[in-house]
CSV table of C-alpha atoms in Angstrom, one decimal:
chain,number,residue,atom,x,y,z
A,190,UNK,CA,-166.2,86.6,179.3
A,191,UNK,CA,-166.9,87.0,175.6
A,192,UNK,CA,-165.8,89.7,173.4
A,193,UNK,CA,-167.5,91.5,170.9
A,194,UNK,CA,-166.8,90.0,167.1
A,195,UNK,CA,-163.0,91.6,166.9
A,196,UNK,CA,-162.1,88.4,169.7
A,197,UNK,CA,-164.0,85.5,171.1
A,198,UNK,CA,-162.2,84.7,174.6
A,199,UNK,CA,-161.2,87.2,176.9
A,200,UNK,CA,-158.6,84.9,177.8
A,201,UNK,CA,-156.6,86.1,174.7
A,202,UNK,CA,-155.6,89.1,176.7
A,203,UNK,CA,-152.9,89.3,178.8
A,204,UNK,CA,-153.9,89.9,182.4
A,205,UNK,CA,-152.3,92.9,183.0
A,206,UNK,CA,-154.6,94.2,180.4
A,207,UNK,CA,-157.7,92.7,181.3
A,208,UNK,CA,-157.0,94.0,185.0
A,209,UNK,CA,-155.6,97.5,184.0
A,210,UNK,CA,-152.2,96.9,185.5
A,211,UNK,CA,-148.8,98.3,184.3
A,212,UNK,CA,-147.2,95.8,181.8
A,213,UNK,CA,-144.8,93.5,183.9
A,214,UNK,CA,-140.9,94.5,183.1
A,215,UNK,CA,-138.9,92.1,182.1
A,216,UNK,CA,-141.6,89.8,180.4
A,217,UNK,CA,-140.4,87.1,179.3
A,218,UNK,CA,-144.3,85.5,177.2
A,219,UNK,CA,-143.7,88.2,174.5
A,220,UNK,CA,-146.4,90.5,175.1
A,221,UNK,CA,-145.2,94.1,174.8
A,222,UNK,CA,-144.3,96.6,178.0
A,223,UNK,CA,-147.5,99.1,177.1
A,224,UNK,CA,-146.5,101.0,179.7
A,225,UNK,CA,-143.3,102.1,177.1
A,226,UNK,CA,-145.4,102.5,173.9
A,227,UNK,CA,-146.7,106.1,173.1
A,228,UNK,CA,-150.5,106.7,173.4
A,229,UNK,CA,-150.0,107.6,169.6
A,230,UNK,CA,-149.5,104.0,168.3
A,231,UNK,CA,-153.3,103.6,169.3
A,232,UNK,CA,-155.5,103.4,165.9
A,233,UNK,CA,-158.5,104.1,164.6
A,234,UNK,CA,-159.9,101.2,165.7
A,235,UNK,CA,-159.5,101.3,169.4
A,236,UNK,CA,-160.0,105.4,169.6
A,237,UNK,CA,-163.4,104.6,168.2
A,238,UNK,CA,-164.2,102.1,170.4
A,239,UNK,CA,-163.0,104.5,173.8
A,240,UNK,CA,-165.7,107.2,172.1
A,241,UNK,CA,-168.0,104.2,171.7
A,242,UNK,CA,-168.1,103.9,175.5
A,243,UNK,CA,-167.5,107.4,176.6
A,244,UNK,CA,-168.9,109.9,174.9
A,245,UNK,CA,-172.4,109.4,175.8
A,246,UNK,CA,-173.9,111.6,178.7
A,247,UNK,CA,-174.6,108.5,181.2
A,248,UNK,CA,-175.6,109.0,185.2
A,249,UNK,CA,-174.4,105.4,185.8
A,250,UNK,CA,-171.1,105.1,184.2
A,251,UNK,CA,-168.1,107.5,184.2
A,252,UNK,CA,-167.6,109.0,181.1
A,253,UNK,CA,-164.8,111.0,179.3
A,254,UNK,CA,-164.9,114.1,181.4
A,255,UNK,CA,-163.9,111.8,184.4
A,256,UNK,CA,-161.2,110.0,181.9
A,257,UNK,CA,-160.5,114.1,180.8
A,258,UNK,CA,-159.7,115.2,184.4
A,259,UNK,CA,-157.2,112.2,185.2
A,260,UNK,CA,-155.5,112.9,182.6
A,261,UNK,CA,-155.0,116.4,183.9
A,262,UNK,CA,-157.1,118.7,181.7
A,263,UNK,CA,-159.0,121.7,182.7
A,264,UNK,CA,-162.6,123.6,182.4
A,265,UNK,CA,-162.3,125.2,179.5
A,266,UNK,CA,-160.2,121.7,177.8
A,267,UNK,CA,-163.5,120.3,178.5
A,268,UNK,CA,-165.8,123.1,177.3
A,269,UNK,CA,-163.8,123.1,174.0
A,270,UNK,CA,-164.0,119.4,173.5
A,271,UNK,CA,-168.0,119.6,173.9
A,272,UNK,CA,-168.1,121.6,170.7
A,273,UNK,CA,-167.0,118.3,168.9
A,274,UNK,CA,-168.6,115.5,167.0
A,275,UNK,CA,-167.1,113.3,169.4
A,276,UNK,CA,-165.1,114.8,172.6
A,277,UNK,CA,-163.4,112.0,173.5
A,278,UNK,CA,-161.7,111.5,170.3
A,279,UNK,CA,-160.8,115.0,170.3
A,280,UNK,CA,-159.4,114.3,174.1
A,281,UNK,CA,-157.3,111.3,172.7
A,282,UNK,CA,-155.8,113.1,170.3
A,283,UNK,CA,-154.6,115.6,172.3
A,284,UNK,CA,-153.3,113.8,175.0
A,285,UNK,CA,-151.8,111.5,172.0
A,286,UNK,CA,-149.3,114.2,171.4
A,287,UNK,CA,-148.3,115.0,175.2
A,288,UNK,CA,-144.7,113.5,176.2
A,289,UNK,CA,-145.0,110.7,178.5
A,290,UNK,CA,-148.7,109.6,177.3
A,291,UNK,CA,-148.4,105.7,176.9
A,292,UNK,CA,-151.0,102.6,176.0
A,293,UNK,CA,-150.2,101.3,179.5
A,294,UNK,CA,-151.1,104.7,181.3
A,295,UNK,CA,-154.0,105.4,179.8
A,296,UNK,CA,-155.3,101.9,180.9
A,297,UNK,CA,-154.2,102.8,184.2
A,298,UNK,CA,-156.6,105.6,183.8
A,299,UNK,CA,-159.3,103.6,182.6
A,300,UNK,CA,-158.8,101.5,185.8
A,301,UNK,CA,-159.0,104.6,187.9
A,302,UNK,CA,-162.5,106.1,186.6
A,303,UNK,CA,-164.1,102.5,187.1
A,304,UNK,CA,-164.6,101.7,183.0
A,305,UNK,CA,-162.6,98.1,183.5
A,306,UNK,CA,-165.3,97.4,181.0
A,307,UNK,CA,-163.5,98.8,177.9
A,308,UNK,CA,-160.8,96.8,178.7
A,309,UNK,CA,-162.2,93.6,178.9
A,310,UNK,CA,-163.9,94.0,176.0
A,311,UNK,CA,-161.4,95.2,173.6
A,312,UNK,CA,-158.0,95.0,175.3
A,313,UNK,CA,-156.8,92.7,173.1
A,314,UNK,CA,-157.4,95.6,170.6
A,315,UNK,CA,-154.5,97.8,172.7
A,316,UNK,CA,-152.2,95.1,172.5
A,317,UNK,CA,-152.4,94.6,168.9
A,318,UNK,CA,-152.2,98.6,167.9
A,319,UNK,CA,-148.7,98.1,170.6
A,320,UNK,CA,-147.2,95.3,169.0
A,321,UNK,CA,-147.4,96.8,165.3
A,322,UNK,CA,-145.9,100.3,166.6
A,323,UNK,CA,-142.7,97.8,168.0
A,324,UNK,CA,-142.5,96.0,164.3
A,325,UNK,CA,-142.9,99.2,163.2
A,326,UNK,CA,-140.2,101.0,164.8
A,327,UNK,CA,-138.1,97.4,164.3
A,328,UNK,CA,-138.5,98.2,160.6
A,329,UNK,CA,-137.2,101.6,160.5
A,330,UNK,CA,-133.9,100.7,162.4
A,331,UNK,CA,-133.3,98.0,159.8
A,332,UNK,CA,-134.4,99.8,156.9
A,333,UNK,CA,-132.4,103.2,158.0
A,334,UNK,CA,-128.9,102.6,158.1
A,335,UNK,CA,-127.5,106.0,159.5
A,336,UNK,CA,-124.4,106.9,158.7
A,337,UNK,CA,-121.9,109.0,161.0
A,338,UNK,CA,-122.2,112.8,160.5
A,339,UNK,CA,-120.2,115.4,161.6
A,340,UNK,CA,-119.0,119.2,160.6
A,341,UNK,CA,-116.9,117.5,157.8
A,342,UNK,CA,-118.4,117.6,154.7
A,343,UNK,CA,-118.0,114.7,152.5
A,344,UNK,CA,-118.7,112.0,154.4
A,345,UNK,CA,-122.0,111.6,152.6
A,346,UNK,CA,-121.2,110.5,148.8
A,347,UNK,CA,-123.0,112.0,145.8
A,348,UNK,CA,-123.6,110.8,142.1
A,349,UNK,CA,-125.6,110.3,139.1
A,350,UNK,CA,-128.6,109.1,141.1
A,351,UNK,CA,-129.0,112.7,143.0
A,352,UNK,CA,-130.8,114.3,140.0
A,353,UNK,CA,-133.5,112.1,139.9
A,354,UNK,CA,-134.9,112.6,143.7
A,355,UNK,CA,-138.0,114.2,143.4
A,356,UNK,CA,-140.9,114.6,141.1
A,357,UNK,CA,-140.1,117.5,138.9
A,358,UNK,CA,-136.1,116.6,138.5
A,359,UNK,CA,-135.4,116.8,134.8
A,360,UNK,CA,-137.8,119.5,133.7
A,361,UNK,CA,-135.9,121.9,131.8
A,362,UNK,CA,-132.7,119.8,132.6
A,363,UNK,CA,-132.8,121.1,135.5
A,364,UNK,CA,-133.1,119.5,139.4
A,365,UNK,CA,-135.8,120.8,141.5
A,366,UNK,CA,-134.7,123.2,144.3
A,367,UNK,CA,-136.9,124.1,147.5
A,368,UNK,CA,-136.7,127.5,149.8
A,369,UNK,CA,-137.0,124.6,152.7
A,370,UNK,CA,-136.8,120.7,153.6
A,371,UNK,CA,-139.3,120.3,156.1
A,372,UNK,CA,-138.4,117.4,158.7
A,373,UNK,CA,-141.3,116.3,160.2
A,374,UNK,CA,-143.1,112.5,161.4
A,375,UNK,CA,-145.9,111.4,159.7
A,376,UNK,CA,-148.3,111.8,162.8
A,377,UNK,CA,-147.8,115.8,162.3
A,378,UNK,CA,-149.5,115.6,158.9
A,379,UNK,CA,-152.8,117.5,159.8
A,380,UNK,CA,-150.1,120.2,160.9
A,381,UNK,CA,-147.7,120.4,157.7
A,382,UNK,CA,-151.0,120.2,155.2
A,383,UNK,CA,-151.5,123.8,157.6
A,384,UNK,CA,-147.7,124.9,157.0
A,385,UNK,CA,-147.9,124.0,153.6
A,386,UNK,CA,-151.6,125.6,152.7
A,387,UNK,CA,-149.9,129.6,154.6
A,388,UNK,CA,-146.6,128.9,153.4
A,389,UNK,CA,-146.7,127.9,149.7
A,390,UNK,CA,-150.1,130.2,149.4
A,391,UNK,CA,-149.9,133.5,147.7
A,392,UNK,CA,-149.3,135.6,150.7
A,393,UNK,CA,-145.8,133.4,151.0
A,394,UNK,CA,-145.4,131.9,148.0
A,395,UNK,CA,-142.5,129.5,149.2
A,396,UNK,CA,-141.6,126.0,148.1
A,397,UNK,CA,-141.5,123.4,150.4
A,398,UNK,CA,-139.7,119.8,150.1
A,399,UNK,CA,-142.5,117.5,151.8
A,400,UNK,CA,-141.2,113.9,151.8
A,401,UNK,CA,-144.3,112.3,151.3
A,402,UNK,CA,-145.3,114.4,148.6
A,403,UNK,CA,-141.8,115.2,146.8
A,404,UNK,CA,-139.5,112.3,147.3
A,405,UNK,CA,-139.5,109.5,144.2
A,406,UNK,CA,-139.9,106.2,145.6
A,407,UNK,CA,-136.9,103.8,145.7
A,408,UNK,CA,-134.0,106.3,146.2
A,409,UNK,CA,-131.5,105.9,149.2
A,410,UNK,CA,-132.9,107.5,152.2
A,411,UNK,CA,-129.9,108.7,154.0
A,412,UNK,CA,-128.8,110.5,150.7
A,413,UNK,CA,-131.5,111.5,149.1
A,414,UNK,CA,-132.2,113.7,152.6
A,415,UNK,CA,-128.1,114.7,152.6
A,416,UNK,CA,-128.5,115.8,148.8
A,417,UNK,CA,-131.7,117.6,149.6
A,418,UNK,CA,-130.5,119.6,152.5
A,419,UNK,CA,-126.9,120.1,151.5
A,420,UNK,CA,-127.5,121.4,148.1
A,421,UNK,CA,-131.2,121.6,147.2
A,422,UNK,CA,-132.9,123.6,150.1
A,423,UNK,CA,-132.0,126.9,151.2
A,424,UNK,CA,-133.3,126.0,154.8
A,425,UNK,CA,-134.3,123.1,157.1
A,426,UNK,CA,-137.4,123.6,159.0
A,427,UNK,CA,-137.7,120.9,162.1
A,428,UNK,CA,-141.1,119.9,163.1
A,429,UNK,CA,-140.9,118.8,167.0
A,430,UNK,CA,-143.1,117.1,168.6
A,431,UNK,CA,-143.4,113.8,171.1
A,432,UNK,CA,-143.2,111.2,168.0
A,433,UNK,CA,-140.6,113.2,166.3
A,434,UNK,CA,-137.7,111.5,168.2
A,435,UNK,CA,-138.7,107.9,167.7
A,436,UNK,CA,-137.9,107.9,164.3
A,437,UNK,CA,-134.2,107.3,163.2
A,438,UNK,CA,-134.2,109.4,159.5
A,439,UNK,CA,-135.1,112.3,161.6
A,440,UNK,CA,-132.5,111.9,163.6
A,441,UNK,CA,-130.2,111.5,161.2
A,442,UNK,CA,-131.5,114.4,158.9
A,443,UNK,CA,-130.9,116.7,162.3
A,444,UNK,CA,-127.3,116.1,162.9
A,445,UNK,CA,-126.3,116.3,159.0
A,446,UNK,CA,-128.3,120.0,159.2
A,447,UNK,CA,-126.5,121.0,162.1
A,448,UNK,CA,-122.9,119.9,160.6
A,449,UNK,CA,-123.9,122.7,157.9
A,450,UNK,CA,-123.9,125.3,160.3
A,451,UNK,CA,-120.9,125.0,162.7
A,452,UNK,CA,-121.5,127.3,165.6
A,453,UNK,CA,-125.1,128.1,164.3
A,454,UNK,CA,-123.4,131.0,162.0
A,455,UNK,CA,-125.8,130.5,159.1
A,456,UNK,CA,-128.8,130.0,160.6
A,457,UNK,CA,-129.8,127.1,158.4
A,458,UNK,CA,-131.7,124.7,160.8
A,459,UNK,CA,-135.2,126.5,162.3
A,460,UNK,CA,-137.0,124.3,165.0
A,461,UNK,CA,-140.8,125.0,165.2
A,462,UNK,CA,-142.6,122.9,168.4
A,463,UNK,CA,-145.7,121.4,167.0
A,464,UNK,CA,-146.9,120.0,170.1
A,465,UNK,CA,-145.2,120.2,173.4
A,466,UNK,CA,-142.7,118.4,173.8
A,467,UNK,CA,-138.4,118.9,174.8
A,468,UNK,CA,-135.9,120.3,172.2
A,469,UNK,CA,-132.7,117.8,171.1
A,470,UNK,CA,-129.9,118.6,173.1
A,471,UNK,CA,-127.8,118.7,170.2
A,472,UNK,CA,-130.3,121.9,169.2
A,473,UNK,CA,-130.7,123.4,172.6
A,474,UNK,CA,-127.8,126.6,171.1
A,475,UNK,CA,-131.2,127.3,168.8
A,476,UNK,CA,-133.9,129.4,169.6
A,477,UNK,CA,-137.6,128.1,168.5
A,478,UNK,CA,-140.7,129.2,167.1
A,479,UNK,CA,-143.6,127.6,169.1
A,480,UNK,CA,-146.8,126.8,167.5
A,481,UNK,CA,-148.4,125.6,170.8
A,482,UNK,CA,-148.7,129.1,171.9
A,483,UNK,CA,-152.1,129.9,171.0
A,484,UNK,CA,-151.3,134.1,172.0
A,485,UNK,CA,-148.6,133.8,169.8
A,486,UNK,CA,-149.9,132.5,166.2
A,487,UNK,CA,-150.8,136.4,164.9
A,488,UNK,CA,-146.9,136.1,164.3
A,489,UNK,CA,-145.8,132.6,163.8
A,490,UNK,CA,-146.2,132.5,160.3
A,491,UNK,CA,-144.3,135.7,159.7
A,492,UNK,CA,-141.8,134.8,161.9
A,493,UNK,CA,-141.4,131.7,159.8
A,494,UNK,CA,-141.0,133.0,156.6
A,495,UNK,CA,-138.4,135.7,157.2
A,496,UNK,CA,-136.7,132.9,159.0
A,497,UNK,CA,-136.6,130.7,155.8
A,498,UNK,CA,-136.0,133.7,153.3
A,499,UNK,CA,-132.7,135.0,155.4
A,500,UNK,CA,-129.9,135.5,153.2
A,501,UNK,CA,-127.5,132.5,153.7
């Protein structure tokens, strides 16, 4: 069967694609298990494509309110998502960010409503998107070496190289300091542009340390982040959510917070969910501020910033 221009033979895909069966465990013809990569490592590409297929209003072929209820959303999910430019995209993103949402399941899902025909057509799409979330994750453990870290301080070694982390080090002769480090994953970007627009705004006025934003390129990881949160930030806010665990600085940046605050006394490390998803056992002493609580928001943001202005 041909494919549109992204592939020529639908022979490229690997069966259990094609037929919208759960990738076979213990492969050995190197195609990736889909059913253990997150729904999230799906790009722009392939979410496109989904809407392509779904979100018109068809009477012949099931479309994403039949995709919507499989994947165990309500009414009033679906009234909301009719609002949008596209609802299935808006679907996909939420279900992107539930624990347990995987490439492989949401074929399954596909399968289920009877639209095979996305799969066909662009399955070798999903595998791709799959295969560069693995090398991506690959990368990260290579690249992040994570040292040990435990109550006692001085493990992590500082020099010279710590006054010249971020972008305004130097100014004045002095190193920039923050009232928080933010620890997030870069798929909860939409989310800290939010905590960043209420927090450093002039209702707040707080300083954040934002990674992406503050952090000079070329600087060790694992101490820049030790500096930064040892001496440099008064707290360390922890972004959760379902991607947050998959990445190894974060779990690094986690336990060196919580040696800096033995029994919890100082209150140094705030968790905030995101998006569902569990807490870290090694944070389950703390209690959490939960975004996801729509009831809840009038206070949220207050919440936070008495939280990060505590005295020490």
């Amino acid at each position: 069967m041909a494919y549109s221009s992204l592939t020529s033979d639908a022979s490229t895909v690997p069966a259990h694609v094609r037929y919208g069966e759960p990738s076979p465990q213990g492969s050995t013809d190197g195609e990736p298990d889909l059913q253990a990569v997150p729904a999230s490592a799906l790009g722009v590409s392939v979410r496109d494509k989904i809407a392509w297929y779904l979100d018109p209003e068809s009477g012949l072929a099931k479309n994403w309110e039949h995709l919507a209820e499989k994947l165990g959303y309500e009414f009033l999910d679906l009234q909301n998502w009719k609002r949008r430019n596209s609802p299935t995209k808006a679907m996909l993103e939420s279900w992107s960010m539930k624990k347990g949402s995987t490439v492989g399941g949401l074929l399954d899902k596909l399968t289920m409503i009877e639209r095979d025909d996305i799969i066909t057509d662009h399955g070798q799409l999903f595998v791709e998107d799959a295969k560069k979330w693995i090398e991506k994750r690959k990368e990260e453990k290579t690249r992040v070496q994570v040292p040990e870290v435990s109550s006692v301080s001085g493990l992590i070694t500082f020099s010279d190289e710590a006054q010249g982390l971020t972008l305004r080090d130097g100014i004045d002769g002095q190193v920039e300091k923050f009232d928080a480090y933010v620890c997030y994953c870069h798929e909860d970007m939409p989310f800290i542009k939010e905590m960043m627009r209420v927090l450093e705004g002039d209702e707040y006025n707080l300083k954040l340390f934002i990674n992406e934003r503050d952090l000079l390129p070329g600087v060790c990881s694992t101490t820049a982040m030790a500096e930064l949160i040892r001496n440099r930030c008064r707290r360390m806010v922890v972004v959760l959510s379902p991607s947050f665990h998959e990445h190894e600085l974060n779990n690094f940046c986690i336990k060196f917070g919580i040696s800096l605050q033995p029994g919890g006394q100082s209150k140094r490390v705030v968790p905030i969910f995101a998006t569902p998803c569990s807490m870290p056992p090694i944070m389950h002493h703390l209690t959490a501020l939960d975004y996801t609580r729509i009831e809840l928001r009038h206070w949220f943001w207050p919440r936070l910033h008495k939280a990060i202005t505590l005295p020490l």
